[in-house]
PDB file of C-alpha atoms in Angstrom:
ATOM      1  CA  MET A   1      -3.333  61.388 -28.350  1.00  0.00           C
ATOM      2  CA  LEU A   2      -0.812  58.568 -28.808  1.00  0.00           C
ATOM      3  CA  LYS A   3       0.220  58.765 -25.135  1.00  0.00           C
ATOM      4  CA  VAL A   4      -3.438  58.613 -24.061  1.00  0.00           C
ATOM      5  CA  MET A   5      -4.034  55.532 -26.230  1.00  0.00           C
ATOM      6  CA  LYS A   6      -0.984  53.841 -24.734  1.00  0.00           C
ATOM      7  CA  ARG A   7      -2.266  54.538 -21.206  1.00  0.00           C
ATOM      8  CA  ILE A   8      -5.701  53.148 -22.087  1.00  0.00           C
ATOM      9  CA  PHE A   9      -4.120  50.033 -23.642  1.00  0.00           C
ATOM     10  CA  LYS A  10      -1.898  49.486 -20.608  1.00  0.00           C
ATOM     11  CA  ALA A  11      -4.829  49.926 -18.238  1.00  0.00           C
ATOM     12  CA  SER A  12      -6.873  47.440 -20.281  1.00  0.00           C
ATOM     13  CA  ILE A  13      -4.099  44.843 -20.060  1.00  0.00           C
ATOM     14  CA  ILE A  14      -3.899  45.270 -16.275  1.00  0.00           C
ATOM     15  CA  LEU A  15      -7.688  45.002 -15.972  1.00  0.00           C
ATOM     16  CA  LEU A  16      -7.742  41.839 -18.066  1.00  0.00           C
ATOM     17  CA  ALA A  17      -4.991  40.327 -15.918  1.00  0.00           C
ATOM     18  CA  VAL A  18      -6.920  41.152 -12.743  1.00  0.00           C
ATOM     19  CA  VAL A  19     -10.125  39.664 -14.169  1.00  0.00           C
ATOM     20  CA  ALA A  20      -8.288  36.519 -15.301  1.00  0.00           C
ATOM     21  CA  ALA A  21      -6.748  36.094 -11.875  1.00  0.00           C
ATOM     22  CA  ALA A  22     -10.134  36.577 -10.217  1.00  0.00           C
ATOM     23  CA  VAL A  23     -11.744  34.006 -12.506  1.00  0.00           C
ATOM     24  CA  ALA A  24      -8.928  31.542 -11.867  1.00  0.00           C
ATOM     25  CA  LEU A  25      -9.268  32.083  -8.118  1.00  0.00           C
ATOM     26  CA  ALA A  26     -13.029  31.637  -8.318  1.00  0.00           C
ATOM     27  CA  VAL A  27     -12.643  28.394 -10.255  1.00  0.00           C
ATOM     28  CA  PHE A  28     -10.046  27.151  -7.789  1.00  0.00           C
ATOM     29  CA  THR A  29     -12.068  27.954  -4.696  1.00  0.00           C
ATOM     30  CA  ARG A  30     -15.272  26.604  -6.203  1.00  0.00           C
ATOM     31  CA  VAL A  31     -13.917  23.017  -6.370  1.00  0.00           C
ATOM     32  CA  PRO A  32     -12.104  22.337  -3.080  1.00  0.00           C
ATOM     33  CA  VAL A  33     -10.584  18.954  -2.336  1.00  0.00           C
ATOM     34  CA  PRO A  34     -13.087  17.293  -0.001  1.00  0.00           C
ATOM     35  CA  ARG A  35     -11.833  16.265   3.417  1.00  0.00           C
ATOM     36  CA  ASP A  36     -14.810  14.154   4.406  1.00  0.00           C
ATOM     37  CA  ALA A  37     -15.037  10.515   3.409  1.00  0.00           C
ATOM     38  CA  ALA A  38     -18.290  10.947   1.469  1.00  0.00           C
ATOM     39  CA  GLY A  39     -16.765  13.760  -0.574  1.00  0.00           C
ATOM     40  CA  LYS A  40     -13.637  11.746  -1.339  1.00  0.00           C
ATOM     41  CA  ILE A  41     -15.751   8.775  -2.418  1.00  0.00           C
ATOM     42  CA  ARG A  42     -17.874  11.015  -4.640  1.00  0.00           C
ATOM     43  CA  ILE A  43     -14.827  12.453  -6.413  1.00  0.00           C
ATOM     44  CA  TYR A  44     -13.114   9.061  -6.657  1.00  0.00           C
ATOM     45  CA  THR A  45     -16.098   7.341  -8.295  1.00  0.00           C
ATOM     46  CA  ARG A  46     -17.150  10.239 -10.547  1.00  0.00           C
ATOM     47  CA  ASN A  47     -15.248   9.228 -13.700  1.00  0.00           C
ATOM     48  CA  LYS A  48     -15.345   5.452 -13.235  1.00  0.00           C
ATOM     49  CA  PRO A  49     -18.514   4.065 -14.883  1.00  0.00           C
ATOM     50  CA  ASP A  50     -17.988   0.450 -13.735  1.00  0.00           C
ATOM     51  CA  VAL A  51     -16.283   1.134 -10.420  1.00  0.00           C
ATOM     52  CA  GLU A  52     -16.849  -1.139  -7.437  1.00  0.00           C
ATOM     53  CA  LEU A  53     -15.729   0.425  -4.166  1.00  0.00           C
ATOM     54  CA  GLU A  54     -16.313  -1.460  -0.923  1.00  0.00           C
ATOM     55  CA  THR A  55     -15.626  -0.222   2.606  1.00  0.00           C
ATOM     56  CA  ALA A  56     -15.794  -1.794   6.025  1.00  0.00           C
ATOM     57  CA  VAL A  57     -15.545  -0.225   9.464  1.00  0.00           C
ATOM     58  CA  VAL A  58     -14.951  -2.682  12.287  1.00  0.00           C
ATOM     59  CA  SER A  59     -15.470  -1.536  15.855  1.00  0.00           C
ATOM     60  CA  GLY A  60     -15.450  -4.288  18.419  1.00  0.00           C
ATOM     61  CA  SER A  61     -18.063  -6.821  17.327  1.00  0.00           C
ATOM     62  CA  THR A  62     -19.803  -4.311  15.038  1.00  0.00           C
ATOM     63  CA  VAL A  63     -19.055  -4.325  11.313  1.00  0.00           C
ATOM     64  CA  GLU A  64     -20.456  -1.704   8.925  1.00  0.00           C
ATOM     65  CA  ILE A  65     -20.092  -2.599   5.258  1.00  0.00           C
ATOM     66  CA  ARG A  66     -20.904  -0.206   2.419  1.00  0.00           C
ATOM     67  CA  ALA A  67     -20.461  -0.423  -1.335  1.00  0.00           C
ATOM     68  CA  PHE A  68     -20.512   2.252  -4.037  1.00  0.00           C
ATOM     69  CA  GLY A  69     -20.764   2.391  -7.799  1.00  0.00           C
ATOM     70  CA  HIS A  70     -20.459   5.235 -10.287  1.00  0.00           C
ATOM     71  CA  ASP A  71     -21.002   8.706  -8.772  1.00  0.00           C
ATOM     72  CA  ALA A  72     -20.994   7.207  -5.263  1.00  0.00           C
ATOM     73  CA  LYS A  73     -24.305   5.434  -5.881  1.00  0.00           C
ATOM     74  CA  PRO A  74     -24.924   2.956  -3.037  1.00  0.00           C
ATOM     75  CA  VAL A  75     -24.973  -0.654  -4.285  1.00  0.00           C
ATOM     76  CA  GLU A  76     -25.043  -4.098  -2.749  1.00  0.00           C
ATOM     77  CA  PRO A  77     -21.611  -5.506  -1.808  1.00  0.00           C
ATOM     78  CA  SER A  78     -20.580  -7.996  -4.469  1.00  0.00           C
ATOM     79  CA  GLY A  79     -18.400 -10.301  -2.394  1.00  0.00           C
ATOM     80  CA  ARG A  80     -15.907 -10.330  -5.260  1.00  0.00           C
ATOM     81  CA  SER A  81     -12.132 -10.654  -5.045  1.00  0.00           C
ATOM     82  CA  TYR A  82      -9.985  -7.554  -5.478  1.00  0.00           C
ATOM     83  CA  GLU A  83      -6.359  -7.078  -6.361  1.00  0.00           C
ATOM     84  CA  ILE A  84      -4.753  -5.900  -3.120  1.00  0.00           C
ATOM     85  CA  GLY A  85      -1.201  -5.128  -4.257  1.00  0.00           C
ATOM     86  CA  HIS A  86       1.274  -4.375  -1.471  1.00  0.00           C
ATOM     87  CA  LEU A  87      -1.221  -5.376   1.223  1.00  0.00           C
ATOM     88  CA  GLY A  88      -0.554  -8.952   0.098  1.00  0.00           C
ATOM     89  CA  ASP A  89       3.112  -8.490   1.006  1.00  0.00           C
ATOM     90  CA  THR A  90       2.174  -8.337   4.697  1.00  0.00           C
ATOM     91  CA  PHE A  91       1.798 -12.131   4.600  1.00  0.00           C
ATOM     92  CA  THR A  92       5.405 -12.262   3.423  1.00  0.00           C
ATOM     93  CA  GLY A  93       6.432 -10.119   6.369  1.00  0.00           C
ATOM     94  CA  GLU A  94       4.692 -12.433   8.824  1.00  0.00           C
ATOM     95  CA  LEU A  95       6.314 -15.504   7.284  1.00  0.00           C
ATOM     96  CA  ILE A  96       9.711 -13.789   7.497  1.00  0.00           C
ATOM     97  CA  ALA A  97       9.075 -12.953  11.175  1.00  0.00           C
ATOM     98  CA  ASN A  98       8.155 -16.579  11.843  1.00  0.00           C
ATOM     99  CA  GLY A  99      11.374 -17.691  10.136  1.00  0.00           C
ATOM    100  CA  VAL A 100      13.368 -15.321  12.342  1.00  0.00           C
ATOM    101  CA  ILE A 101      11.763 -16.703  15.517  1.00  0.00           C
ATOM    102  CA  GLU A 102      12.403 -20.275  14.408  1.00  0.00           C
ATOM    103  CA  GLY A 103      16.038 -19.447  13.678  1.00  0.00           C
ATOM    104  CA  ASN A 104      15.799 -20.129   9.957  1.00  0.00           C
ATOM    105  CA  ILE A 105      16.157 -16.504   8.818  1.00  0.00           C
ATOM    106  CA  GLY A 106      18.647 -13.884   9.927  1.00  0.00           C
ATOM    107  CA  LEU A 107      17.649 -10.257   9.483  1.00  0.00           C
ATOM    108  CA  ASN A 108      21.273  -9.355   8.754  1.00  0.00           C
ATOM    109  CA  SER A 109      21.834 -12.266   6.394  1.00  0.00           C
ATOM    110  CA  PRO A 110      22.272 -11.494   2.671  1.00  0.00           C
ATOM    111  CA  VAL A 111      19.702 -12.964   0.298  1.00  0.00           C
ATOM    112  CA  SER A 112      22.494 -14.950  -1.343  1.00  0.00           C
ATOM    113  CA  ASP A 113      22.393 -17.177   1.755  1.00  0.00           C
ATOM    114  CA  TYR A 114      18.962 -18.361   0.594  1.00  0.00           C
ATOM    115  CA  LEU A 115      18.934 -17.992  -3.192  1.00  0.00           C
ATOM    116  CA  ALA A 116      21.395 -19.301  -5.767  1.00  0.00           C
ATOM    117  CA  PHE A 117      22.684 -16.910  -8.435  1.00  0.00           C
ATOM    118  CA  THR A 118      24.861 -17.617 -11.447  1.00  0.00           C
ATOM    119  CA  SER A 119      27.213 -14.721 -10.732  1.00  0.00           C
ATOM    120  CA  ASN A 120      28.633 -12.654  -7.886  1.00  0.00           C
ATOM    121  CA  VAL A 121      25.713 -10.271  -7.242  1.00  0.00           C
ATOM    122  CA  TYR A 122      24.847  -7.378  -4.975  1.00  0.00           C
ATOM    123  CA  ALA A 123      22.994  -9.163  -2.173  1.00  0.00           C
ATOM    124  CA  PRO A 124      21.147  -6.914   0.274  1.00  0.00           C
ATOM    125  CA  THR A 125      20.157  -8.254   3.671  1.00  0.00           C
ATOM    126  CA  ILE A 126      16.704  -9.414   4.674  1.00  0.00           C
ATOM    127  CA  TYR A 127      16.472  -6.327   6.888  1.00  0.00           C
ATOM    128  CA  GLU A 128      17.313  -3.993   3.995  1.00  0.00           C
ATOM    129  CA  LEU A 129      14.652  -5.576   1.790  1.00  0.00           C
ATOM    130  CA  LEU A 130      12.001  -5.439   4.522  1.00  0.00           C
ATOM    131  CA  THR A 131      12.707  -1.778   5.259  1.00  0.00           C
ATOM    132  CA  HIS A 132      13.267  -0.712   1.624  1.00  0.00           C
ATOM    133  CA  THR A 133      16.785   0.470   2.408  1.00  0.00           C
ATOM    134  CA  SER A 134      18.544  -1.609  -0.245  1.00  0.00           C
ATOM    135  CA  ALA A 135      20.131   0.005  -3.289  1.00  0.00           C
ATOM    136  CA  TYR A 136      17.364  -1.212  -5.622  1.00  0.00           C
ATOM    137  CA  GLY A 137      14.848   1.614  -5.340  1.00  0.00           C
ATOM    138  CA  ASN A 138      12.666   1.616  -8.473  1.00  0.00           C
ATOM    139  CA  TYR A 139      14.997  -0.781 -10.265  1.00  0.00           C
ATOM    140  CA  GLY A 140      13.390  -4.028 -11.418  1.00  0.00           C
ATOM    141  CA  ALA A 141       9.833  -2.927 -10.656  1.00  0.00           C
ATOM    142  CA  LYS A 142       8.553  -4.721 -13.760  1.00  0.00           C
ATOM    143  CA  ALA A 143      10.263  -7.999 -12.877  1.00  0.00           C
ATOM    144  CA  VAL A 144       7.333 -10.163 -11.814  1.00  0.00           C
ATOM    145  CA  ALA A 145       7.937 -13.778 -12.838  1.00  0.00           C
ATOM    146  CA  ARG A 146      10.516 -15.797 -10.915  1.00  0.00           C
ATOM    147  CA  GLU A 147      13.049 -15.908 -13.737  1.00  0.00           C
ATOM    148  CA  ASP A 148      12.720 -12.160 -14.265  1.00  0.00           C
ATOM    149  CA  VAL A 149      13.321 -11.452 -10.575  1.00  0.00           C
ATOM    150  CA  ILE A 150      16.469 -13.583 -10.534  1.00  0.00           C
ATOM    151  CA  SER A 151      17.650 -11.992 -13.784  1.00  0.00           C
ATOM    152  CA  ALA A 152      17.062  -8.495 -12.383  1.00  0.00           C
ATOM    153  CA  VAL A 153      19.200  -9.292  -9.342  1.00  0.00           C
ATOM    154  CA  GLU A 154      21.989 -10.730 -11.466  1.00  0.00           C
ATOM    155  CA  ASN A 155      22.001  -7.744 -13.843  1.00  0.00           C
ATOM    156  CA  PHE A 156      21.902  -5.049 -11.167  1.00  0.00           C
ATOM    157  CA  ARG A 157      24.952  -2.799 -10.922  1.00  0.00           C
ATOM    158  CA  LEU A 158      25.661  -0.624  -7.902  1.00  0.00           C
ATOM    159  CA  ASN A 159      26.207   3.061  -8.580  1.00  0.00           C
ATOM    160  CA  ALA A 160      26.303   4.325  -4.992  1.00  0.00           C
ATOM    161  CA  ASN A 161      27.806   3.341  -1.649  1.00  0.00           C
ATOM    162  CA  PRO A 162      25.835   2.401   1.474  1.00  0.00           C
ATOM    163  CA  PRO A 163      23.977   3.335   3.564  1.00  0.00           C
ATOM    164  CA  TYR A 164      20.937   3.698   1.303  1.00  0.00           C
ATOM    165  CA  LEU A 165      17.918   5.806   2.198  1.00  0.00           C
ATOM    166  CA  TYR A 166      14.354   4.504   2.217  1.00  0.00           C
ATOM    167  CA  SER A 167      13.051   3.930  -1.304  1.00  0.00           C
ATOM    168  CA  PHE A 168      10.148   1.548  -1.903  1.00  0.00           C
ATOM    169  CA  SER A 169      11.261  -1.472  -3.919  1.00  0.00           C
ATOM    170  CA  GLU A 170       8.876  -3.835  -5.712  1.00  0.00           C
ATOM    171  CA  LEU A 171      11.845  -6.013  -6.595  1.00  0.00           C
ATOM    172  CA  GLY A 172      12.830  -6.286  -2.953  1.00  0.00           C
ATOM    173  CA  MET A 173       9.384  -7.562  -1.997  1.00  0.00           C
ATOM    174  CA  ARG A 174       9.491 -10.212  -4.725  1.00  0.00           C
ATOM    175  CA  ILE A 175      12.956 -11.357  -3.671  1.00  0.00           C
ATOM    176  CA  LEU A 176      11.640 -11.892  -0.140  1.00  0.00           C
ATOM    177  CA  LYS A 177       8.881 -14.084  -1.544  1.00  0.00           C
ATOM    178  CA  LEU A 178      11.458 -16.313  -3.238  1.00  0.00           C
ATOM    179  CA  VAL A 179      13.470 -16.518  -0.001  1.00  0.00           C
ATOM    180  CA  LEU A 180      10.508 -18.242   1.640  1.00  0.00           C
ATOM    181  CA  GLU A 181      10.826 -21.358  -0.569  1.00  0.00           C
ATOM    182  CA  PRO A 182      14.126 -22.701   0.803  1.00  0.00           C
ATOM    183  CA  VAL A 183      13.229 -21.558   4.319  1.00  0.00           C
ATOM    184  CA  TYR A 184       9.943 -23.479   4.351  1.00  0.00           C
ATOM    185  CA  ALA A 185      11.098 -26.242   1.978  1.00  0.00           C
ATOM    186  CA  ALA A 186       8.084 -25.862  -0.321  1.00  0.00           C
ATOM    187  CA  ASP A 187       7.139 -24.028  -3.498  1.00  0.00           C
ATOM    188  CA  ILE A 188       5.948 -20.497  -2.905  1.00  0.00           C
ATOM    189  CA  ASN A 189       2.296 -21.172  -3.766  1.00  0.00           C
ATOM    190  CA  THR A 190       2.151 -23.963  -1.184  1.00  0.00           C
ATOM    191  CA  VAL A 191       3.855 -21.784   1.439  1.00  0.00           C
ATOM    192  CA  TYR A 192       1.259 -19.059   1.004  1.00  0.00           C
ATOM    193  CA  SER A 193      -1.780 -21.320   0.737  1.00  0.00           C
ATOM    194  CA  ASP A 194      -0.808 -23.195   3.916  1.00  0.00           C
ATOM    195  CA  PHE A 195      -0.136 -20.023   5.864  1.00  0.00           C
ATOM    196  CA  ILE A 196      -3.033 -17.910   4.610  1.00  0.00           C
ATOM    197  CA  GLY A 197      -5.628 -20.662   4.457  1.00  0.00           C
ATOM    198  CA  ARG A 198      -4.687 -22.977   7.312  1.00  0.00           C
ATOM    199  CA  GLU A 199      -2.842 -20.732   9.742  1.00  0.00           C
ATOM    200  CA  LEU A 200      -4.866 -17.512   9.323  1.00  0.00           C
ATOM    201  CA  GLY A 201      -8.151 -19.063   8.183  1.00  0.00           C
ATOM    202  CA  LEU A 202      -8.571 -16.788   5.153  1.00  0.00           C
ATOM    203  CA  LYS A 203     -10.446 -18.877   2.601  1.00  0.00           C
ATOM    204  CA  HIS A 204     -10.712 -16.403  -0.264  1.00  0.00           C
ATOM    205  CA  THR A 205      -7.226 -14.896  -0.336  1.00  0.00           C
ATOM    206  CA  SER A 206      -4.578 -15.856  -2.882  1.00  0.00           C
ATOM    207  CA  VAL A 207      -0.956 -14.710  -3.006  1.00  0.00           C
ATOM    208  CA  THR A 208       1.701 -15.694  -5.533  1.00  0.00           C
ATOM    209  CA  VAL A 209       4.977 -14.149  -6.669  1.00  0.00           C
ATOM    210  CA  GLU A 210       3.016 -12.324  -9.374  1.00  0.00           C
ATOM    211  CA  SER A 211      -0.161 -11.175  -7.633  1.00  0.00           C
ATOM    212  CA  ALA A 212      -2.344 -10.928  -4.536  1.00  0.00           C
ATOM    213  CA  GLU A 213      -6.130 -11.004  -4.294  1.00  0.00           C
ATOM    214  CA  SER A 214      -8.604 -11.045  -1.435  1.00  0.00           C
ATOM    215  CA  THR A 215     -12.193 -10.274  -0.470  1.00  0.00           C
ATOM    216  CA  LEU A 216     -13.639  -7.772   1.972  1.00  0.00           C
ATOM    217  CA  GLU A 217     -14.851 -10.649   4.150  1.00  0.00           C
ATOM    218  CA  ASP A 218     -11.356 -12.145   4.430  1.00  0.00           C
ATOM    219  CA  LEU A 219      -9.742  -8.782   5.120  1.00  0.00           C
ATOM    220  CA  ILE A 220     -12.229  -8.090   7.913  1.00  0.00           C
ATOM    221  CA  THR A 221     -11.084 -11.367   9.465  1.00  0.00           C
ATOM    222  CA  TYR A 222      -7.451 -10.422   8.832  1.00  0.00           C
ATOM    223  CA  SER A 223      -7.911  -7.042  10.529  1.00  0.00           C
ATOM    224  CA  GLY A 224      -9.116  -8.884  13.630  1.00  0.00           C
ATOM    225  CA  ILE A 225      -5.869 -10.874  13.719  1.00  0.00           C
ATOM    226  CA  VAL A 226      -3.856  -7.656  13.364  1.00  0.00           C
ATOM    227  CA  MET A 227      -5.956  -6.093  16.130  1.00  0.00           C
ATOM    228  CA  ASN A 228      -5.331  -8.924  18.599  1.00  0.00           C
ATOM    229  CA  PRO A 229      -2.460 -11.168  17.473  1.00  0.00           C
ATOM    230  CA  ASP A 230      -1.957 -14.238  19.630  1.00  0.00           C
ATOM    231  CA  LYS A 231       1.109 -15.659  17.879  1.00  0.00           C
ATOM    232  CA  GLU A 232       4.571 -14.352  18.743  1.00  0.00           C
ATOM    233  CA  TYR A 233       5.633 -14.133  15.078  1.00  0.00           C
ATOM    234  CA  PHE A 234       2.615 -11.931  14.320  1.00  0.00           C
ATOM    235  CA  LYS A 235       3.395  -9.651  17.236  1.00  0.00           C
ATOM    236  CA  MET A 236       6.964  -9.371  15.943  1.00  0.00           C
ATOM    237  CA  ALA A 237       5.731  -8.570  12.424  1.00  0.00           C
ATOM    238  CA  LEU A 238       3.964  -5.482  13.792  1.00  0.00           C
ATOM    239  CA  ARG A 239       6.960  -4.071  15.652  1.00  0.00           C
ATOM    240  CA  PRO A 240       8.703  -1.197  13.849  1.00  0.00           C
ATOM    241  CA  LEU A 241      12.151  -1.918  12.420  1.00  0.00           C
ATOM    242  CA  ILE A 242      13.012   1.534  11.122  1.00  0.00           C
ATOM    243  CA  GLU A 243      11.722   5.102  11.306  1.00  0.00           C
ATOM    244  CA  VAL A 244      11.213   6.496   7.809  1.00  0.00           C
ATOM    245  CA  ASN A 245      10.140   9.937   8.984  1.00  0.00           C
ATOM    246  CA  MET A 246       8.465  11.563  11.978  1.00  0.00           C
ATOM    247  CA  GLU A 247       5.097  10.133  10.925  1.00  0.00           C
ATOM    248  CA  THR A 248       5.888   6.632   9.663  1.00  0.00           C
ATOM    249  CA  ASN A 249       7.751   3.555  10.875  1.00  0.00           C
ATOM    250  CA  ILE A 250       8.228   0.363   8.870  1.00  0.00           C
ATOM    251  CA  ALA A 251       7.694  -3.000  10.554  1.00  0.00           C
ATOM    252  CA  TYR A 252       7.752  -6.336   8.718  1.00  0.00           C
ATOM    253  CA  VAL A 253       6.075  -4.714   5.662  1.00  0.00           C
ATOM    254  CA  TRP A 254       3.374  -3.064   7.809  1.00  0.00           C
ATOM    255  CA  ASN A 255       3.475   0.721   8.339  1.00  0.00           C
ATOM    256  CA  VAL A 256       3.016   2.074  11.870  1.00  0.00           C
ATOM    257  CA  ASP A 257       2.257   5.787  12.171  1.00  0.00           C
ATOM    258  CA  GLU A 258       3.089   8.174  15.010  1.00  0.00           C
ATOM    259  CA  ASN A 259      -0.235   7.361  16.710  1.00  0.00           C
ATOM    260  CA  GLY A 260       0.348   3.618  16.567  1.00  0.00           C
ATOM    261  CA  VAL A 261      -2.136   3.030  13.730  1.00  0.00           C
ATOM    262  CA  ILE A 262      -1.058   0.008  11.695  1.00  0.00           C
ATOM    263  CA  GLY A 263      -1.680   0.093   7.974  1.00  0.00           C
ATOM    264  CA  CYS A 264      -0.811  -1.164   4.553  1.00  0.00           C
ATOM    265  CA  GLY A 265      -2.264  -0.992   1.064  1.00  0.00           C
ATOM    266  CA  GLY A 266      -1.387  -0.889  -2.567  1.00  0.00           C
ATOM    267  CA  SER A 267      -2.499   0.028  -6.050  1.00  0.00           C
ATOM    268  CA  THR A 268      -2.106  -2.163  -9.131  1.00  0.00           C
ATOM    269  CA  ALA A 269      -3.344  -1.847 -12.692  1.00  0.00           C
ATOM    270  CA  GLY A 270      -6.481  -3.743 -11.696  1.00  0.00           C
ATOM    271  CA  GLY A 271      -7.341  -2.509  -8.239  1.00  0.00           C
ATOM    272  CA  ALA A 272      -6.398  -0.835  -4.977  1.00  0.00           C
ATOM    273  CA  SER A 273      -6.597  -1.620  -1.284  1.00  0.00           C
ATOM    274  CA  GLN A 274      -6.012  -0.096   2.127  1.00  0.00           C
ATOM    275  CA  MET A 275      -6.292  -1.470   5.650  1.00  0.00           C
ATOM    276  CA  LEU A 276      -5.927   0.638   8.801  1.00  0.00           C
ATOM    277  CA  VAL A 277      -6.021  -0.813  12.306  1.00  0.00           C
ATOM    278  CA  ASP A 278      -6.142   1.369  15.426  1.00  0.00           C
ATOM    279  CA  ARG A 279      -5.596  -1.019  18.302  1.00  0.00           C
ATOM    280  CA  LYS A 280      -6.092   1.691  20.928  1.00  0.00           C
ATOM    281  CA  SER A 281      -9.713   2.292  19.937  1.00  0.00           C
ATOM    282  CA  GLY A 282     -10.393  -1.172  18.565  1.00  0.00           C
ATOM    283  CA  THR A 283     -11.280   0.269  15.148  1.00  0.00           C
ATOM    284  CA  ALA A 284     -10.307  -1.089  11.744  1.00  0.00           C
ATOM    285  CA  VAL A 285     -11.038   0.279   8.269  1.00  0.00           C
ATOM    286  CA  ILE A 286     -10.750  -1.600   4.986  1.00  0.00           C
ATOM    287  CA  VAL A 287     -11.289  -0.073   1.545  1.00  0.00           C
ATOM    288  CA  LEU A 288     -11.157  -2.012  -1.740  1.00  0.00           C
ATOM    289  CA  SER A 289     -11.596  -0.904  -5.340  1.00  0.00           C
ATOM    290  CA  ASN A 290     -11.447  -2.506  -8.779  1.00  0.00           C
ATOM    291  CA  TYR A 291      -9.675   0.615 -10.072  1.00  0.00           C
ATOM    292  CA  ALA A 292      -6.116   1.778  -9.579  1.00  0.00           C
ATOM    293  CA  ASP A 293      -5.526   5.010  -7.708  1.00  0.00           C
ATOM    294  CA  ASP A 294      -5.514   8.031 -10.001  1.00  0.00           C
ATOM    295  CA  LYS A 295      -5.725  11.828 -10.055  1.00  0.00           C
ATOM    296  CA  TYR A 296      -9.256  11.635  -8.641  1.00  0.00           C
ATOM    297  CA  GLY A 297      -8.022  10.157  -5.389  1.00  0.00           C
ATOM    298  CA  SER A 298      -6.795   7.030  -3.672  1.00  0.00           C
ATOM    299  CA  VAL A 299      -8.334   4.390  -1.470  1.00  0.00           C
ATOM    300  CA  ALA A 300      -5.677   5.283   1.124  1.00  0.00           C
ATOM    301  CA  ASP A 301      -7.089   8.822   1.364  1.00  0.00           C
ATOM    302  CA  ILE A 302     -10.612   7.439   1.605  1.00  0.00           C
ATOM    303  CA  ALA A 303      -9.600   4.981   4.339  1.00  0.00           C
ATOM    304  CA  SER A 304      -7.858   7.721   6.326  1.00  0.00           C
ATOM    305  CA  ALA A 305     -10.949   9.930   6.142  1.00  0.00           C
ATOM    306  CA  ILE A 306     -13.215   7.071   7.213  1.00  0.00           C
ATOM    307  CA  MET A 307     -10.918   6.225  10.134  1.00  0.00           C
ATOM    308  CA  GLN A 308     -10.785   9.848  11.250  1.00  0.00           C
ATOM    309  CA  GLU A 309     -14.570  10.098  11.199  1.00  0.00           C
ATOM    310  CA  ALA A 310     -14.950   6.779  12.994  1.00  0.00           C
ATOM    311  CA  LEU A 311     -12.642   7.912  15.781  1.00  0.00           C
ATOM    312  CA  GLN A 312     -14.386  11.272  16.120  1.00  0.00           C
ATOM    313  CA  GLY A 313     -17.801   9.649  16.410  1.00  0.00           C
ATOM    314  CA  PRO A 314     -21.187  11.048  15.317  1.00  0.00           C
TER     315      PRO A 314
END
């Protein structure tokens, strides 16, 4: 009798395990990750009650703008400014490229040639900062204000020998911003306002050492410049400097994928952005949100899905 009971108990345990696995599989397969843009937008906006998500698809002279609120509810575009994060660093890349063409910046020059430090510091080159191949990596990511950036550089201690592999560096991007001041003989806010407002004609875009904001309208205009640049410095800014992997190359901040699609974006505590420009088809996609990317998705994924659908056609 005892042996029979043991067999029954063992069989029950196996049955329960099978049932549990089946339930888990059913739950998993019942909620697939959507591949289509509409599905990604629905998931992304589901748990964001005050979300504002705006998208634009530019194809030739045609521009399709859409906006979404909570649960992907269609709303009117607000025309508001969004935090654009790393996308704002592309202006830095273009200003660096212009400095290179004018002979005022050397890609292989250390940053100590442009910035004064109170001690003998590790000074990566302009090239290393542009391509995220300095030794900084995640170090100094919270250094935002000018004095904090300089302090972070002066307090950095090397713990490895070159060469250094690709590792995105917030600090590196902020150092490049400070380099622009002596190169252009003006404070950084003036450098950006003159370039972004006067040179590029973007009237609602603001970039400082601390932040970057723009509107969908301005970024549509900006995508047109990326699509058909007429200035030599802009053309240079889009040329790859380094291959990160088989799918991605890094230009002057811009990413260029294996199909030649140019892109950049970023996520901050207060928003997220993504721009993709396919010059072969003449198609550009911009996605902006007032939320940071999270476990429910990213604007980069949404932009990629929209671009894929735009290229495939109806």
